[in-house]
mmCIF file of C-alpha atoms in Angstrom:
data_model
loop_
_atom_site.group_PDB
_atom_site.id
_atom_site.type_symbol
_atom_site.label_atom_id
_atom_site.label_comp_id
_atom_site.label_asym_id
_atom_site.label_seq_id
_atom_site.Cartn_x
_atom_site.Cartn_y
_atom_site.Cartn_z
ATOM 1 C CA MET G 1 49.711 -6.428 -40.657
ATOM 2 C CA ASP G 2 49.017 -9.126 -38.085
ATOM 3 C CA ARG G 3 49.473 -12.822 -38.820
ATOM 4 C CA ARG G 4 45.810 -13.626 -39.432
ATOM 5 C CA THR G 5 45.461 -10.744 -41.873
ATOM 6 C CA PHE G 6 48.680 -11.753 -43.618
ATOM 7 C CA LEU G 7 47.353 -15.275 -44.149
ATOM 8 C CA LYS G 8 43.944 -13.994 -45.246
ATOM 9 C CA ALA G 9 45.498 -11.713 -47.832
ATOM 10 C CA LEU G 10 47.665 -14.477 -49.267
ATOM 11 C CA THR G 11 44.822 -16.962 -49.533
ATOM 12 C CA SER G 12 42.739 -14.366 -51.391
ATOM 13 C CA PHE G 13 45.474 -14.366 -54.027
ATOM 14 C CA GLY G 14 45.295 -18.119 -54.413
ATOM 15 C CA ALA G 15 48.373 -18.898 -52.347
ATOM 16 C CA SER G 16 48.756 -22.559 -51.492
ATOM 17 C CA ILE G 17 48.968 -22.495 -47.690
ATOM 18 C CA ALA G 18 48.074 -25.126 -45.115
ATOM 19 C CA LEU G 19 45.493 -23.306 -42.995
ATOM 20 C CA PRO G 20 43.157 -24.196 -40.132
ATOM 21 C CA LEU G 21 39.622 -24.998 -41.322
ATOM 22 C CA ASP G 22 38.375 -21.663 -39.989
ATOM 23 C CA LEU G 23 41.053 -18.965 -39.888
ATOM 24 C CA ALA G 24 38.816 -16.528 -38.027
ATOM 25 C CA THR G 25 38.333 -18.860 -35.059
ATOM 26 C CA ALA G 26 41.669 -20.677 -35.199
ATOM 27 C CA SER G 27 43.811 -20.603 -32.078
ATOM 28 C CA ASN G 28 46.887 -18.408 -31.923
ATOM 29 C CA ALA G 29 49.045 -21.529 -31.985
ATOM 30 C CA GLU G 30 47.365 -22.724 -35.207
ATOM 31 C CA VAL G 31 47.785 -19.306 -36.791
ATOM 32 C CA ASP G 32 51.437 -19.160 -35.747
ATOM 33 C CA THR G 33 52.110 -22.554 -37.317
ATOM 34 C CA ALA G 34 50.449 -21.563 -40.594
ATOM 35 C CA TRP G 35 52.244 -18.200 -40.623
ATOM 36 C CA THR G 36 55.637 -19.809 -40.035
ATOM 37 C CA GLU G 37 55.096 -22.165 -42.971
ATOM 38 C CA ALA G 38 53.682 -19.459 -45.254
ATOM 39 C CA GLU G 39 56.541 -17.024 -44.765
ATOM 40 C CA LYS G 40 59.030 -19.677 -45.851
ATOM 41 C CA THR G 41 57.535 -19.598 -49.347
ATOM 42 C CA TRP G 42 55.470 -16.464 -49.837
ATOM 43 C CA ASP G 43 56.400 -12.785 -49.774
ATOM 44 C CA LEU G 44 53.693 -10.171 -49.276
ATOM 45 C CA PHE G 45 54.469 -6.461 -49.492
ATOM 46 C CA GLU G 46 52.438 -3.366 -48.667
ATOM 47 C CA VAL G 47 52.665 -0.475 -51.128
ATOM 48 C CA SER G 48 52.412 3.093 -49.832
ATOM 49 C CA GLU G 49 50.888 6.010 -51.750
ATOM 50 C CA PHE G 50 54.453 6.941 -52.690
ATOM 51 C CA ARG G 51 55.112 3.422 -54.101
ATOM 52 C CA THR G 52 57.399 2.459 -51.202
ATOM 53 C CA LEU G 53 57.370 -1.240 -50.369
ATOM 54 C CA SER G 54 57.251 -2.645 -46.838
ATOM 55 C CA TYR G 55 57.146 -6.238 -45.669
ATOM 56 C CA ALA G 56 53.523 -6.949 -44.747
ATOM 57 C CA ASN G 57 54.433 -9.575 -42.154
ATOM 58 C CA PHE G 58 57.375 -7.723 -40.613
ATOM 59 C CA GLU G 59 57.592 -8.009 -36.844
ATOM 60 C CA GLU G 60 59.738 -5.509 -34.998
ATOM 61 C CA HIS G 61 62.845 -6.795 -33.308
ATOM 62 C CA THR G 62 62.579 -6.971 -29.535
ATOM 63 C CA THR G 63 66.347 -7.187 -28.946
ATOM 64 C CA ARG G 64 69.509 -5.993 -30.645
ATOM 65 C CA TYR G 65 70.536 -9.634 -30.915
ATOM 66 C CA ASP G 66 67.700 -10.103 -33.393
ATOM 67 C CA ALA G 67 68.099 -6.730 -35.067
ATOM 68 C CA TYR G 68 71.770 -7.259 -35.844
ATOM 69 C CA GLY G 69 71.640 -11.024 -36.260
ATOM 70 C CA PHE G 70 74.197 -11.585 -33.499
ATOM 71 C CA SER G 71 74.584 -14.757 -31.470
ATOM 72 C CA ASP G 72 76.819 -13.546 -28.628
ATOM 73 C CA ALA G 73 78.861 -10.609 -27.325
ATOM 74 C CA SER G 74 81.876 -11.491 -29.471
ATOM 75 C CA ASP G 75 79.944 -10.417 -32.592
ATOM 76 C CA VAL G 76 80.222 -6.769 -31.511
ATOM 77 C CA ASP G 77 83.242 -5.283 -33.276
ATOM 78 C CA ALA G 78 85.328 -2.166 -32.604
ATOM 79 C CA SER G 79 83.276 0.075 -34.881
ATOM 80 C CA MET G 80 80.078 -0.791 -33.026
ATOM 81 C CA LEU G 81 81.759 -0.330 -29.643
ATOM 82 C CA GLU G 82 82.867 3.148 -30.655
ATOM 83 C CA SER G 83 79.544 4.133 -32.224
ATOM 84 C CA HIS G 84 77.131 3.695 -29.319
ATOM 85 C CA TYR G 85 77.482 5.856 -26.223
ATOM 86 C CA ASP G 86 75.177 3.684 -24.140
ATOM 87 C CA LEU G 87 77.463 0.740 -24.924
ATOM 88 C CA TYR G 88 80.923 2.219 -24.560
ATOM 89 C CA ASP G 89 80.146 4.477 -21.567
ATOM 90 C CA PRO G 90 79.809 1.625 -19.029
ATOM 91 C CA ILE G 91 82.880 -0.072 -20.529
ATOM 92 C CA GLN G 92 84.885 3.125 -20.103
ATOM 93 C CA ALA G 93 83.630 3.356 -16.526
ATOM 94 C CA LEU G 94 84.807 -0.210 -15.954
ATOM 95 C CA TYR G 95 88.239 0.612 -17.358
ATOM 96 C CA ARG G 96 88.415 3.669 -15.099
ATOM 97 C CA GLU G 97 87.846 1.402 -12.091
ATOM 98 C CA HIS G 98 90.495 -0.965 -13.417
ATOM 99 C CA LEU G 99 93.057 1.832 -13.658
ATOM 100 C CA LEU G 100 92.321 3.108 -10.168
ATOM 101 C CA GLU G 101 92.723 -0.368 -8.754
ATOM 102 C CA GLN G 102 96.165 -0.515 -10.332
ATOM 103 C CA ASP G 103 97.158 3.010 -9.283
ATOM 104 C CA PRO G 104 94.844 4.785 -6.787
ATOM 105 C CA ALA G 105 97.090 7.876 -6.952
ATOM 106 C CA LEU G 106 96.217 8.729 -10.569
ATOM 107 C CA ASP G 107 94.993 12.312 -10.876
ATOM 108 C CA GLU G 108 91.722 13.030 -12.637
ATOM 109 C CA ALA G 109 93.255 14.580 -15.757
ATOM 110 C CA THR G 110 95.625 11.671 -16.320
ATOM 111 C CA LEU G 111 92.835 9.209 -15.630
ATOM 112 C CA ASP G 112 90.536 10.868 -18.180
ATOM 113 C CA GLU G 113 93.274 10.865 -20.808
ATOM 114 C CA LYS G 114 94.128 7.200 -20.297
ATOM 115 C CA VAL G 115 90.485 6.163 -20.446
ATOM 116 C CA GLU G 116 89.965 8.149 -23.651
ATOM 117 C CA ASP G 117 93.069 6.755 -25.350
ATOM 118 C CA GLU G 118 93.179 3.198 -24.074
ATOM 119 C CA TRP G 119 89.692 1.913 -23.302
ATOM 120 C CA LEU G 120 89.043 0.278 -26.679
ATOM 121 C CA GLU G 121 92.328 -1.603 -26.813
ATOM 122 C CA TRP G 122 91.825 -2.709 -23.212
ATOM 123 C CA CYS G 123 88.317 -3.867 -24.026
ATOM 124 C CA GLN G 124 89.503 -5.965 -26.961
ATOM 125 C CA GLN G 125 92.416 -7.531 -25.097
ATOM 126 C CA ALA G 126 90.814 -8.034 -21.664
ATOM 127 C CA SER G 127 90.709 -11.500 -20.141
ATOM 128 C CA GLY G 128 89.589 -13.191 -16.945
ATOM 129 C CA THR G 129 87.134 -11.314 -14.748
ATOM 130 C CA ASP G 130 87.549 -8.152 -16.846
ATOM 131 C CA ARG G 131 86.459 -10.064 -19.970
ATOM 132 C CA THR G 132 83.498 -11.496 -18.106
ATOM 133 C CA SER G 133 82.407 -8.047 -16.935
ATOM 134 C CA ILE G 134 82.771 -6.541 -20.412
ATOM 135 C CA ASP G 135 80.819 -9.377 -22.031
ATOM 136 C CA ARG G 136 78.075 -8.921 -19.456
ATOM 137 C CA ILE G 137 77.792 -5.232 -20.372
ATOM 138 C CA ILE G 138 77.643 -6.066 -24.082
ATOM 139 C CA ASP G 139 75.133 -8.860 -23.499
ATOM 140 C CA ASP G 140 72.862 -6.531 -21.513
ATOM 141 C CA TRP G 141 73.009 -3.982 -24.345
ATOM 142 C CA LEU G 142 72.273 -6.581 -27.024
ATOM 143 C CA SER G 143 69.357 -7.910 -24.977
ATOM 144 C CA GLU G 144 67.632 -4.512 -25.052
ATOM 145 C CA ALA G 145 65.346 -3.304 -27.833
ATOM 146 C CA PRO G 146 67.167 -1.189 -30.445
ATOM 147 C CA ASP G 147 66.452 2.511 -30.860
ATOM 148 C CA PRO G 148 65.617 3.095 -34.558
ATOM 149 C CA CYS G 149 66.170 6.844 -34.253
ATOM 150 C CA GLN G 150 69.703 6.363 -32.961
ATOM 151 C CA GLU G 151 70.694 3.189 -34.764
ATOM 152 C CA TRP G 152 69.114 3.391 -38.230
ATOM 153 C CA GLU G 153 72.501 3.665 -39.964
ATOM 154 C CA ALA G 154 73.630 0.378 -38.461
ATOM 155 C CA TYR G 155 70.600 -1.715 -39.329
ATOM 156 C CA TYR G 156 68.471 0.336 -41.722
ATOM 157 C CA LYS G 157 68.243 -2.715 -43.972
ATOM 158 C CA THR G 158 66.499 -4.840 -41.356
ATOM 159 C CA GLY G 159 65.274 -2.516 -38.620
ATOM 160 C CA ASP G 160 61.768 -1.899 -39.930
ATOM 161 C CA ALA G 161 59.327 -3.167 -42.541
ATOM 162 C CA GLN G 162 60.555 -0.748 -45.207
ATOM 163 C CA GLY G 163 64.189 -1.599 -44.551
ATOM 164 C CA ALA G 164 63.463 -5.318 -44.619
ATOM 165 C CA ALA G 165 61.795 -4.939 -48.031
ATOM 166 C CA TYR G 166 64.751 -2.899 -49.281
ATOM 167 C CA ASP G 167 67.150 -5.583 -48.091
ATOM 168 C CA HIS G 168 65.070 -8.298 -49.750
ATOM 169 C CA PHE G 169 65.103 -6.632 -53.156
ATOM 170 C CA LEU G 170 68.828 -5.992 -53.004
ATOM 171 C CA ARG G 171 69.089 -9.767 -53.423
ATOM 172 C CA GLU G 172 66.025 -10.504 -55.545
ATOM 173 C CA ASP G 173 66.131 -11.964 -59.063
ATOM 174 C CA PRO G 174 66.659 -9.048 -61.534
ATOM 175 C CA GLU G 175 64.209 -10.681 -63.978
ATOM 176 C CA LEU G 176 61.431 -10.580 -61.396
ATOM 177 C CA MET G 177 62.184 -6.991 -60.464
ATOM 178 C CA GLU G 178 62.196 -5.817 -64.063
ATOM 179 C CA ALA G 179 58.967 -7.627 -64.902
ATOM 180 C CA LEU G 180 57.153 -6.229 -61.855
ATOM 181 C CA GLY G 181 58.649 -2.750 -62.102
ATOM 182 C CA ILE G 182 60.473 -2.816 -58.787
ATOM 183 C CA VAL G 183 63.258 -0.266 -58.283
ATOM 184 C CA VAL G 184 65.721 -0.036 -55.396
ATOM 185 C CA ILE G 185 66.463 3.495 -54.198
ATOM 186 C CA GLU G 186 69.649 4.136 -52.233
ATOM 187 C CA GLY G 187 69.412 7.782 -51.229
ATOM 188 C CA ASP G 188 67.286 10.011 -53.438
ATOM 189 C CA CYS G 189 69.785 12.855 -53.136
ATOM 190 C CA PRO G 190 73.242 13.440 -51.558
ATOM 191 C CA GLY G 191 73.020 12.859 -47.810
ATOM 192 C CA SER G 192 69.527 11.373 -48.021
ATOM 193 C CA SER G 193 68.515 8.667 -45.590
ATOM 194 C CA TYR G 194 65.837 7.290 -47.904
ATOM 195 C CA TYR G 195 66.645 3.691 -48.704
ATOM 196 C CA ALA G 196 63.751 1.724 -50.115
ATOM 197 C CA ALA G 197 62.344 -0.541 -52.778
ATOM 198 C CA GLU G 198 59.518 0.940 -54.845
ATOM 199 C CA LEU G 199 56.832 -0.662 -57.002
ATOM 200 C CA HIS G 200 56.461 1.305 -60.240
ATOM 201 C CA THR G 201 53.612 -0.868 -61.488
ATOM 202 C CA GLU G 202 49.986 -0.835 -60.392
ATOM 203 C CA VAL G 203 49.336 -3.328 -57.606
ATOM 204 C CA GLU G 204 46.723 -5.297 -59.562
ATOM 205 C CA ALA G 205 48.998 -5.567 -62.604
ATOM 206 C CA ALA G 206 51.982 -6.643 -60.505
ATOM 207 C CA ASN G 207 49.922 -9.366 -58.835
ATOM 208 C CA ARG G 208 48.652 -10.579 -62.181
ATOM 209 C CA ILE G 209 52.166 -10.804 -63.629
ATOM 210 C CA ALA G 210 53.454 -12.607 -60.543
ATOM 211 C CA ALA G 211 50.600 -15.127 -60.698
ATOM 212 C CA GLU G 212 51.078 -15.746 -64.425
ATOM 213 C CA ARG G 213 54.773 -16.461 -63.927
ATOM 214 C CA GLY G 214 54.297 -18.608 -60.871
ATOM 215 C CA TRP G 215 56.176 -16.259 -58.547
ATOM 216 C CA THR G 216 55.257 -16.472 -54.860
ATOM 217 C CA ILE G 217 55.141 -12.736 -54.297
ATOM 218 C CA ARG G 218 52.075 -10.487 -53.943
ATOM 219 C CA PHE G 219 51.282 -6.856 -53.137
ATOM 220 C CA VAL G 220 48.563 -4.989 -51.225
ATOM 221 C CA TYR G 221 47.934 -1.302 -50.760
ATOM 222 C CA ASP G 222 49.259 -0.007 -47.439
ATOM 223 C CA GLY G 223 46.531 0.153 -44.811
ATOM 224 C CA GLU G 224 43.859 -1.098 -47.172
ATOM 225 C CA ASP G 225 40.818 -2.806 -45.684
ATOM 226 C CA ILE G 226 41.563 -6.489 -46.085
ATOM 227 C CA VAL G 227 37.870 -7.098 -46.848
ATOM 228 C CA ARG G 228 38.722 -5.984 -50.369
ATOM 229 C CA TYR G 229 40.585 -9.255 -50.799
ATOM 230 C CA ASP G 230 37.538 -11.448 -50.151
ATOM 231 C CA ARG G 231 37.126 -12.079 -53.851
ATOM 232 C CA THR G 232 37.864 -14.626 -56.542
ATOM 233 C CA PRO G 233 41.577 -15.442 -56.215
ATOM 234 C CA VAL G 234 44.102 -14.413 -58.818
ATOM 235 C CA VAL G 235 45.353 -17.688 -60.285
#
């Protein structure tokens, strides 16, 4: 759901939002300002035909820095270094060069064994120009867009709209969740990768309950024509 549609949906539910006089013709900058303010207070979720909740205003991460919430290369720990081939492969290659500089006579088998056994410890303890080179590799990797297919286990809670909703309801007020019929699912069977929050109440009823209790949360059907929400607001 784009930002204009997000704001339009919220206002149809009676949300108190500072909007441009005409949302349809407002500039992108005006819309961005209103959206930034609205998302601080209001939560809007799309509900799929299977009851799965997704953040309506979720915007995909463009870098791993954003996806993982990291600020610099030092945030990458040993488990992450070992888990991603496209991250540790260039670091191993760098360590291979380091070893050959120290001992050009190393045979291939010994070199391979030392790289396999020692690269991680070397990476963690490196200093000087080696540290700078390693941090540059990590920074380049974090600056790239994440691959959801390869990295879902590491950031499934925040990597997409469904995961972001799941993460939100892990921390939501239990009273609100019970009243609205929201259930968190953490694997629907052994080995399942289905992690989600589900709405087990009809959308209209959930919105009515939320409005009556003064909660700043609303729901829309996934993919529904937003024209449906040009109606008398729920107050």
